[in-house]
Structures are given as structure tokens and as C-alpha cells.
Amino acid sequence: MSERVHNILQISTGAELGGAERVLLDVVRTLDRRRFRVHVLVPRFGRLAEALRAAGIPTLIAEYWGRGHRLGRYSSWREYARALLSLPQVGGQIRAIARRANEMSVAVIHAHGIKAQMFSVGLAPLVRARIIWHVHDFLRHRRFWRIFQTLARLVPDLLIVPSHAVAREFPRWENVRIIPNGVDLEEFAPSSPRRAAGSRRVGMIGALAPWKGHFVFLQAAERVSRVLPDVEFLIVGDEIYDTTGHRGFRQAVEREVARRGLSSRVHFTGFCADIVPILQKLDVVVHCSLEPEPFGRVLVEAMACGVPVVAARGGATEEIVRDGESGLLVPPGDAECLAEAILTLLRDPSQLAEMGRSARAQAECAFDLREQVRRIEELYESLLA
Ligand code: UDP
């Protein structure tokens, strides 16, 4: 193991706190500071920069993609064309960040998300650093997959993916490493003593975004309420993406709550900076994405808090949740099955408690943040050896 302190530049695509940004935050807070000095580049001031600064991590804020930052899966070609106007600005940012990276002797650039990764393509010829791409999403169905794939073979030294499901997008690639996301198992822990029996609560946690399946959750909530009228439902999270097509979804969900006559049963908490006290109040966490999940950090957070999950099959969900042991798996988009699974758990408190214990045990074995960070440190060391 080398004795030197290595400078690492992490680049975030997002500025708020979704799954990928929470992963970045956890990793940079946990990396061994005696061996790695971390700097983070974020595209604008937001919850991520706030949390990084509170943790004492040097944070650089630069709109490194200019207008390109609003581009996303729902953007039109016209928007892409307009974003090209930002190219001179992006070029300026590339030169400025490369200069700083060289002044700071950055040894590794660790880029999270497509925009950060594409930015690192511009940096690559100008810096003396090894490059890691941390892929947090499925990309094969995205518009620029072919370009991404070509660049992913040429530019980064390594790719980190969080699950076998994402790794399958890169079959037989030698530079892909699977490192599952972990959580801080002391912070994410069951409440002690376990909360007293009272009204039962089922929560859905995550960004308010169309593919997360809030409408299916509400449909299931209506069915569950007909059988168990005392159950409360929590929708935790907010619209955090500022890319095109992500505004207005919250109002649509609120309208749906009213339309189904669930206003007294469903509560919106908004974005919660500290999710642990919420998790500790829940009996069941529902994760019902309509699209396969590349990871689903919420699943692991719930399991670490000893809360069983009902999750839609697809993507990494099946790698994380053991059906019948740490939770129940249901077909995506199927509100009837989802309601049945929630009812099965709520009707049997001893099974619920047993699953909660298994969920915690599984999180301890497979999703420990310290293990995730140890493996990332090992990768840094191996690249710099
Ligand atoms: N989250 C949060 N506050 C909220 C809602 C969600 O901090 O009000 C966090 C949640 O704890 C999790 C992340 O957002 O760490 C969501 O990650 P996940 O991988 O489940 O979904 P993604 O947003 O990446 O699609």
C-alpha cells in the first residue's frame, strides 16, 4: 500500500440528493483521509453541495455543462441542438477544471452519471489522472448508448457498476467492476426499542418522477384501505430532477390522491434530508418502479432499518431483496399484486417482524458502506500502483 496522499476529483452529474448523489456523498465522507484527499465538482449549488460542505469536503461549484445540464431522457432533439450553443462555455470549463486538476495533482477522476462522464472525456487529454466512470443507471435504451459505449471503451480506465443487472449491459468487458452500494449500518439501524404498535404505516420513498410508479402505489393504497382502513401511506420525496419533463409530477400525484378519495390516508412529507427517523416509523416500504431498477438504494436503507420491502421485480431488485425472506417481490405495474403483498405482511405481525430481522441481517452481510468504500479504495490503489 502506498504512503502518499492521493488527490481524487469526484464529479457529480446531479446537484440534489437522489440515489447516485447519496452514494457519492457516503463514499467521499468515508474514504480514508490519510490516503485520499477528495474534491468534488458539482454543477450548481444544491443539497449535495450543502451536505458536502457540512462534511468539510472541498466542493467546487461550476455549471460545467452550461445549458446541457437540463438535457435528459425526455429532451427533444431541438433542445439538444440549442444546448450546442453552450459548447464554447463547456470548452472553457474543461480547460479551467483541467488546469485546477493539474495544479492539485489530481490522480484519479471519478465521474458519476453521464454528464460527468462526458465532461471527463474532455478532461482526459488535458490531465494526468486515471479515470473511473461510476455508472448508476441502465443506459442501453438511451439515445446516446452507442456513443457512450464507444467512449466507455476508450476513455475510462475502469467502470464501476452497482449490480449484476447493470453489468449485463457490458457483457465480457474486462474493465467493469461490480461494487454494490452500501449504507452506514450504524446510522441506518432499527429503532430501539422497536416502535410501539399503533396505526400501521406504509411508505414509498424516492424522487417524484413518473417511472417510480406513484400511481401504482396509490392504486394499491386504495385497495389496502378498503380492507384495513387504519393504514396510513406516506409519500416521501420530491421532484428533485431539473432536467426536462420532470416538473409538475407532484401535482399530478396530488390530484390522483384526491381523485381516489385518499386525502385522509395518504400524506406527502416532501423531501426529507434525514430519512432514518421516517424509515423507523414505517412497517413496510414499497418500491414499485415501472422500469427495472439499476440498484434502488432505498431498498437497502429500509432493510438496514429492519423494515421489510415490497418491491417490483426487475433489474437489481432481485439481487437485493430475497423474496419471502427480506421482503416480497411483485410484478412491476401490478397494483393488485402489490396490494395483496402489503396486506399479507400487515396481517401477520410475527412474519413482518421476522422479515425485518432477516432484512437487517442481509444488509449487514451484503450492503455495508465500509465494504463498498474498501473496494473503491482498492481500485484507486490498483490504478495508482
Ligand atoms: N431520499 C432522501 N430524501 C427523500 C427521498 C429520498 O434522502 O425525501 C433518498 C433516499 O434515501 C435514497 C435516494 O434518495 O438514498 C434515492 O435513491 P434510489 O437509488 O432509491 O433512487 P434514485 O433516486 O437513484 O432513482
PDB file of C-alpha atoms in Angstrom, residues 144-342:
ATOM      1  CA  PHE A 144     -26.672   8.008 -26.998  1.00  0.00           C
ATOM      2  CA  TRP A 145     -25.885   4.435 -25.960  1.00  0.00           C
ATOM      3  CA  ARG A 146     -23.640   3.725 -28.964  1.00  0.00           C
ATOM      4  CA  ILE A 147     -21.565   6.842 -28.404  1.00  0.00           C
ATOM      5  CA  PHE A 148     -21.449   6.135 -24.678  1.00  0.00           C
ATOM      6  CA  GLN A 149     -20.370   2.570 -25.279  1.00  0.00           C
ATOM      7  CA  THR A 150     -17.602   3.598 -27.667  1.00  0.00           C
ATOM      8  CA  LEU A 151     -16.292   6.250 -25.298  1.00  0.00           C
ATOM      9  CA  ALA A 152     -16.605   3.884 -22.333  1.00  0.00           C
ATOM     10  CA  ARG A 153     -14.156   1.548 -24.081  1.00  0.00           C
ATOM     11  CA  LEU A 154     -11.705   4.313 -24.908  1.00  0.00           C
ATOM     12  CA  VAL A 155     -11.660   6.820 -22.077  1.00  0.00           C
ATOM     13  CA  PRO A 156     -12.051   5.426 -18.559  1.00  0.00           C
ATOM     14  CA  ASP A 157      -9.574   3.023 -17.023  1.00  0.00           C
ATOM     15  CA  LEU A 158     -12.412   1.378 -15.126  1.00  0.00           C
ATOM     16  CA  LEU A 159     -16.178   1.347 -14.874  1.00  0.00           C
ATOM     17  CA  ILE A 160     -17.919   0.727 -11.555  1.00  0.00           C
ATOM     18  CA  VAL A 161     -21.488  -0.580 -11.667  1.00  0.00           C
ATOM     19  CA  PRO A 162     -23.715  -1.233  -8.636  1.00  0.00           C
ATOM     20  CA  SER A 163     -25.314  -4.512  -9.695  1.00  0.00           C
ATOM     21  CA  HIS A 164     -25.069  -7.550 -11.940  1.00  0.00           C
ATOM     22  CA  ALA A 165     -28.133  -6.177 -13.725  1.00  0.00           C
ATOM     23  CA  VAL A 166     -26.214  -3.081 -14.862  1.00  0.00           C
ATOM     24  CA  ALA A 167     -23.076  -5.134 -15.522  1.00  0.00           C
ATOM     25  CA  ARG A 168     -25.077  -7.153 -18.064  1.00  0.00           C
ATOM     26  CA  GLU A 169     -25.105  -4.039 -20.274  1.00  0.00           C
ATOM     27  CA  PHE A 170     -21.347  -4.523 -20.621  1.00  0.00           C
ATOM     28  CA  PRO A 171     -21.005  -8.249 -21.313  1.00  0.00           C
ATOM     29  CA  ARG A 172     -17.437  -9.577 -21.152  1.00  0.00           C
ATOM     30  CA  TRP A 173     -15.934  -6.135 -20.632  1.00  0.00           C
ATOM     31  CA  GLU A 174     -12.772  -6.523 -18.659  1.00  0.00           C
ATOM     32  CA  ASN A 175     -12.727  -3.071 -17.158  1.00  0.00           C
ATOM     33  CA  VAL A 176     -16.122  -3.340 -15.398  1.00  0.00           C
ATOM     34  CA  ARG A 177     -16.236  -3.892 -11.627  1.00  0.00           C
ATOM     35  CA  ILE A 178     -19.428  -4.646  -9.714  1.00  0.00           C
ATOM     36  CA  ILE A 179     -19.449  -2.869  -6.371  1.00  0.00           C
ATOM     37  CA  PRO A 180     -22.891  -2.830  -4.718  1.00  0.00           C
ATOM     38  CA  ASN A 181     -23.836   0.347  -2.891  1.00  0.00           C
ATOM     39  CA  GLY A 182     -23.760   0.151   0.867  1.00  0.00           C
ATOM     40  CA  VAL A 183     -25.200   2.210   3.679  1.00  0.00           C
ATOM     41  CA  ASP A 184     -23.848   3.255   7.047  1.00  0.00           C
ATOM     42  CA  LEU A 185     -25.188   0.415   9.184  1.00  0.00           C
ATOM     43  CA  GLU A 186     -24.906   2.408  12.396  1.00  0.00           C
ATOM     44  CA  GLU A 187     -26.902   5.296  11.011  1.00  0.00           C
ATOM     45  CA  PHE A 188     -29.418   3.085   9.198  1.00  0.00           C
ATOM     46  CA  ALA A 189     -30.495   0.819  12.041  1.00  0.00           C
ATOM     47  CA  PRO A 190     -33.781  -0.378  13.518  1.00  0.00           C
ATOM     48  CA  SER A 191     -35.188   1.965  16.154  1.00  0.00           C
ATOM     49  CA  SER A 192     -34.606   0.714  19.632  1.00  0.00           C
ATOM     50  CA  PRO A 193     -36.877  -0.095  21.269  1.00  0.00           C
ATOM     51  CA  ARG A 194     -38.896  -1.136  18.233  1.00  0.00           C
ATOM     52  CA  ARG A 195     -41.743   1.329  17.897  1.00  0.00           C
ATOM     53  CA  ALA A 196     -44.911   0.541  19.832  1.00  0.00           C
ATOM     54  CA  ALA A 197     -47.845  -0.932  17.969  1.00  0.00           C
ATOM     55  CA  GLY A 198     -50.128   1.772  16.703  1.00  0.00           C
ATOM     56  CA  SER A 199     -51.575   2.691  13.362  1.00  0.00           C
ATOM     57  CA  ARG A 200     -49.680   0.956  10.591  1.00  0.00           C
ATOM     58  CA  ARG A 201     -47.669   2.884   8.045  1.00  0.00           C
ATOM     59  CA  VAL A 202     -46.609   2.000   4.554  1.00  0.00           C
ATOM     60  CA  GLY A 203     -44.148   4.301   2.808  1.00  0.00           C
ATOM     61  CA  MET A 204     -42.885   4.965  -0.651  1.00  0.00           C
ATOM     62  CA  ILE A 205     -39.581   6.811  -0.716  1.00  0.00           C
ATOM     63  CA  GLY A 206     -37.876   8.392  -3.687  1.00  0.00           C
ATOM     64  CA  ALA A 207     -37.836  11.140  -6.221  1.00  0.00           C
ATOM     65  CA  LEU A 208     -41.255  12.157  -7.505  1.00  0.00           C
ATOM     66  CA  ALA A 209     -40.722  11.031 -11.066  1.00  0.00           C
ATOM     67  CA  PRO A 210     -43.037   9.222 -13.485  1.00  0.00           C
ATOM     68  CA  TRP A 211     -41.066   5.960 -13.686  1.00  0.00           C
ATOM     69  CA  LYS A 212     -41.058   5.460  -9.912  1.00  0.00           C
ATOM     70  CA  GLY A 213     -44.661   4.181 -10.004  1.00  0.00           C
ATOM     71  CA  HIS A 214     -46.518   6.509  -7.641  1.00  0.00           C
ATOM     72  CA  PHE A 215     -49.802   5.902  -9.464  1.00  0.00           C
ATOM     73  CA  VAL A 216     -49.485   2.155  -8.944  1.00  0.00           C
ATOM     74  CA  PHE A 217     -48.731   2.795  -5.279  1.00  0.00           C
ATOM     75  CA  LEU A 218     -51.924   4.860  -4.948  1.00  0.00           C
ATOM     76  CA  GLN A 219     -53.999   2.254  -6.712  1.00  0.00           C
ATOM     77  CA  ALA A 220     -52.660  -0.359  -4.265  1.00  0.00           C
ATOM     78  CA  ALA A 221     -53.198   2.033  -1.331  1.00  0.00           C
ATOM     79  CA  GLU A 222     -56.858   2.311  -2.264  1.00  0.00           C
ATOM     80  CA  ARG A 223     -57.232  -1.472  -2.284  1.00  0.00           C
ATOM     81  CA  VAL A 224     -55.428  -1.873   1.034  1.00  0.00           C
ATOM     82  CA  SER A 225     -57.536   0.889   2.621  1.00  0.00           C
ATOM     83  CA  ARG A 226     -60.732  -0.944   1.717  1.00  0.00           C
ATOM     84  CA  VAL A 227     -59.563  -3.939   3.771  1.00  0.00           C
ATOM     85  CA  LEU A 228     -57.543  -2.212   6.504  1.00  0.00           C
ATOM     86  CA  PRO A 229     -58.911   1.320   6.848  1.00  0.00           C
ATOM     87  CA  ASP A 230     -56.459   2.358   9.573  1.00  0.00           C
ATOM     88  CA  VAL A 231     -53.314   2.062   7.419  1.00  0.00           C
ATOM     89  CA  GLU A 232     -51.503   5.326   6.666  1.00  0.00           C
ATOM     90  CA  PHE A 233     -49.495   5.834   3.477  1.00  0.00           C
ATOM     91  CA  LEU A 234     -46.520   8.123   3.239  1.00  0.00           C
ATOM     92  CA  ILE A 235     -45.099   9.520   0.043  1.00  0.00           C
ATOM     93  CA  VAL A 236     -41.594  10.645   0.916  1.00  0.00           C
ATOM     94  CA  GLY A 237     -39.561  12.714  -1.530  1.00  0.00           C
ATOM     95  CA  ASP A 238     -39.994  15.496  -4.009  1.00  0.00           C
ATOM     96  CA  GLU A 239     -39.277  16.498  -7.575  1.00  0.00           C
ATOM     97  CA  ILE A 240     -35.506  16.702  -7.460  1.00  0.00           C
ATOM     98  CA  TYR A 241     -34.540  16.495 -11.102  1.00  0.00           C
ATOM     99  CA  ASP A 242     -34.283  19.737 -13.018  1.00  0.00           C
ATOM    100  CA  THR A 243     -33.933  18.046 -16.386  1.00  0.00           C
ATOM    101  CA  THR A 244     -36.716  18.495 -18.919  1.00  0.00           C
ATOM    102  CA  GLY A 245     -40.073  16.855 -18.241  1.00  0.00           C
ATOM    103  CA  HIS A 246     -39.738  16.429 -14.503  1.00  0.00           C
ATOM    104  CA  ARG A 247     -41.784  19.365 -13.285  1.00  0.00           C
ATOM    105  CA  GLY A 248     -45.465  19.100 -12.443  1.00  0.00           C
ATOM    106  CA  PHE A 249     -45.453  15.429 -11.476  1.00  0.00           C
ATOM    107  CA  ARG A 250     -46.110  16.185  -7.818  1.00  0.00           C
ATOM    108  CA  GLN A 251     -49.361  17.995  -8.662  1.00  0.00           C
ATOM    109  CA  ALA A 252     -50.420  15.062 -10.815  1.00  0.00           C
ATOM    110  CA  VAL A 253     -49.855  12.686  -7.887  1.00  0.00           C
ATOM    111  CA  GLU A 254     -51.735  15.004  -5.506  1.00  0.00           C
ATOM    112  CA  ARG A 255     -54.675  15.118  -7.899  1.00  0.00           C
ATOM    113  CA  GLU A 256     -54.686  11.336  -8.069  1.00  0.00           C
ATOM    114  CA  VAL A 257     -54.784  11.107  -4.264  1.00  0.00           C
ATOM    115  CA  ALA A 258     -57.864  13.343  -4.206  1.00  0.00           C
ATOM    116  CA  ARG A 259     -59.496  11.532  -7.118  1.00  0.00           C
ATOM    117  CA  ARG A 260     -59.184   8.194  -5.303  1.00  0.00           C
ATOM    118  CA  GLY A 261     -60.612   9.702  -2.095  1.00  0.00           C
ATOM    119  CA  LEU A 262     -57.371   9.008  -0.219  1.00  0.00           C
ATOM    120  CA  SER A 263     -56.657  12.507   1.088  1.00  0.00           C
ATOM    121  CA  SER A 264     -57.012  11.470   4.727  1.00  0.00           C
ATOM    122  CA  ARG A 265     -54.907   8.309   4.290  1.00  0.00           C
ATOM    123  CA  VAL A 266     -52.007   9.472   2.098  1.00  0.00           C
ATOM    124  CA  HIS A 267     -49.530  12.039   3.398  1.00  0.00           C
ATOM    125  CA  PHE A 268     -46.800  13.843   1.500  1.00  0.00           C
ATOM    126  CA  THR A 269     -43.707  14.590   3.556  1.00  0.00           C
ATOM    127  CA  GLY A 270     -41.799  16.449   0.833  1.00  0.00           C
ATOM    128  CA  PHE A 271     -38.050  15.935   0.620  1.00  0.00           C
ATOM    129  CA  CYS A 272     -36.554  14.628   3.890  1.00  0.00           C
ATOM    130  CA  ALA A 273     -32.883  15.287   4.456  1.00  0.00           C
ATOM    131  CA  ASP A 274     -32.769  12.609   7.154  1.00  0.00           C
ATOM    132  CA  ILE A 275     -34.622   9.549   6.044  1.00  0.00           C
ATOM    133  CA  VAL A 276     -33.783   7.321   9.035  1.00  0.00           C
ATOM    134  CA  PRO A 277     -36.466   8.580  11.503  1.00  0.00           C
ATOM    135  CA  ILE A 278     -39.052   8.123   8.745  1.00  0.00           C
ATOM    136  CA  LEU A 279     -37.907   4.595   7.968  1.00  0.00           C
ATOM    137  CA  GLN A 280     -38.049   3.729  11.651  1.00  0.00           C
ATOM    138  CA  LYS A 281     -41.720   4.719  11.730  1.00  0.00           C
ATOM    139  CA  LEU A 282     -42.686   2.513   8.796  1.00  0.00           C
ATOM    140  CA  ASP A 283     -43.931  -1.073   8.844  1.00  0.00           C
ATOM    141  CA  VAL A 284     -43.436  -1.697   5.148  1.00  0.00           C
ATOM    142  CA  VAL A 285     -41.535   0.138   2.411  1.00  0.00           C
ATOM    143  CA  VAL A 286     -42.889  -0.108  -1.108  1.00  0.00           C
ATOM    144  CA  HIS A 287     -40.661   0.251  -4.140  1.00  0.00           C
ATOM    145  CA  CYS A 288     -42.722  -0.106  -7.279  1.00  0.00           C
ATOM    146  CA  SER A 289     -40.690   1.343 -10.143  1.00  0.00           C
ATOM    147  CA  LEU A 290     -42.237   0.773 -13.530  1.00  0.00           C
ATOM    148  CA  GLU A 291     -38.817   0.327 -15.090  1.00  0.00           C
ATOM    149  CA  PRO A 292     -36.086  -2.042 -13.915  1.00  0.00           C
ATOM    150  CA  GLU A 293     -34.034  -0.546 -11.078  1.00  0.00           C
ATOM    151  CA  PRO A 294     -30.288  -0.280 -11.635  1.00  0.00           C
ATOM    152  CA  PHE A 295     -29.878  -0.518  -7.857  1.00  0.00           C
ATOM    153  CA  GLY A 296     -32.554   1.053  -5.634  1.00  0.00           C
ATOM    154  CA  ARG A 297     -30.711   2.388  -2.624  1.00  0.00           C
ATOM    155  CA  VAL A 298     -33.972   2.850  -0.762  1.00  0.00           C
ATOM    156  CA  LEU A 299     -34.359  -0.932  -0.625  1.00  0.00           C
ATOM    157  CA  VAL A 300     -31.070  -1.296   1.202  1.00  0.00           C
ATOM    158  CA  GLU A 301     -31.783   1.634   3.517  1.00  0.00           C
ATOM    159  CA  ALA A 302     -35.113   0.102   4.511  1.00  0.00           C
ATOM    160  CA  MET A 303     -33.603  -3.336   5.007  1.00  0.00           C
ATOM    161  CA  ALA A 304     -30.812  -1.912   7.184  1.00  0.00           C
ATOM    162  CA  CYS A 305     -33.514  -0.302   9.350  1.00  0.00           C
ATOM    163  CA  GLY A 306     -35.206  -3.679   9.678  1.00  0.00           C
ATOM    164  CA  VAL A 307     -38.172  -2.727   7.504  1.00  0.00           C
ATOM    165  CA  PRO A 308     -39.385  -5.353   5.024  1.00  0.00           C
ATOM    166  CA  VAL A 309     -39.896  -4.172   1.460  1.00  0.00           C
ATOM    167  CA  VAL A 310     -42.426  -4.953  -1.187  1.00  0.00           C
ATOM    168  CA  ALA A 311     -40.634  -4.348  -4.439  1.00  0.00           C
ATOM    169  CA  ALA A 312     -41.330  -4.637  -8.142  1.00  0.00           C
ATOM    170  CA  ARG A 313     -39.250  -7.269  -9.858  1.00  0.00           C
ATOM    171  CA  GLY A 314     -36.769  -6.097 -12.454  1.00  0.00           C
ATOM    172  CA  GLY A 315     -33.168  -5.051 -12.646  1.00  0.00           C
ATOM    173  CA  ALA A 316     -31.247  -5.194  -9.398  1.00  0.00           C
ATOM    174  CA  THR A 317     -34.300  -5.609  -7.162  1.00  0.00           C
ATOM    175  CA  GLU A 318     -33.991  -9.380  -7.302  1.00  0.00           C
ATOM    176  CA  GLU A 319     -30.318  -9.170  -6.323  1.00  0.00           C
ATOM    177  CA  ILE A 320     -31.189  -7.102  -3.265  1.00  0.00           C
ATOM    178  CA  VAL A 321     -34.469  -8.434  -1.902  1.00  0.00           C
ATOM    179  CA  ARG A 322     -34.803 -12.135  -1.101  1.00  0.00           C
ATOM    180  CA  ASP A 323     -38.395 -12.926  -1.930  1.00  0.00           C
ATOM    181  CA  GLY A 324     -40.195 -14.238   1.165  1.00  0.00           C
ATOM    182  CA  GLU A 325     -37.179 -13.554   3.383  1.00  0.00           C
ATOM    183  CA  SER A 326     -36.344  -9.843   3.441  1.00  0.00           C
ATOM    184  CA  GLY A 327     -39.469  -8.766   1.590  1.00  0.00           C
ATOM    185  CA  LEU A 328     -41.844  -9.712  -1.171  1.00  0.00           C
ATOM    186  CA  LEU A 329     -41.391  -9.279  -4.912  1.00  0.00           C
ATOM    187  CA  VAL A 330     -44.293  -8.433  -7.197  1.00  0.00           C
ATOM    188  CA  PRO A 331     -44.636  -7.878 -10.947  1.00  0.00           C
ATOM    189  CA  PRO A 332     -43.970  -4.259 -11.981  1.00  0.00           C
ATOM    190  CA  GLY A 333     -47.072  -2.145 -12.628  1.00  0.00           C
ATOM    191  CA  ASP A 334     -49.425  -4.659 -10.973  1.00  0.00           C
ATOM    192  CA  ALA A 335     -51.352  -2.788  -8.262  1.00  0.00           C
ATOM    193  CA  GLU A 336     -53.451  -5.805  -7.335  1.00  0.00           C
ATOM    194  CA  CYS A 337     -50.413  -7.962  -6.530  1.00  0.00           C
ATOM    195  CA  LEU A 338     -48.805  -5.048  -4.749  1.00  0.00           C
ATOM    196  CA  ALA A 339     -51.878  -4.552  -2.537  1.00  0.00           C
ATOM    197  CA  GLU A 340     -52.030  -8.291  -1.834  1.00  0.00           C
ATOM    198  CA  ALA A 341     -48.364  -8.342  -0.790  1.00  0.00           C
ATOM    199  CA  ILE A 342     -48.810  -5.338   1.522  1.00  0.00           C
TER     200      ILE A 342
END
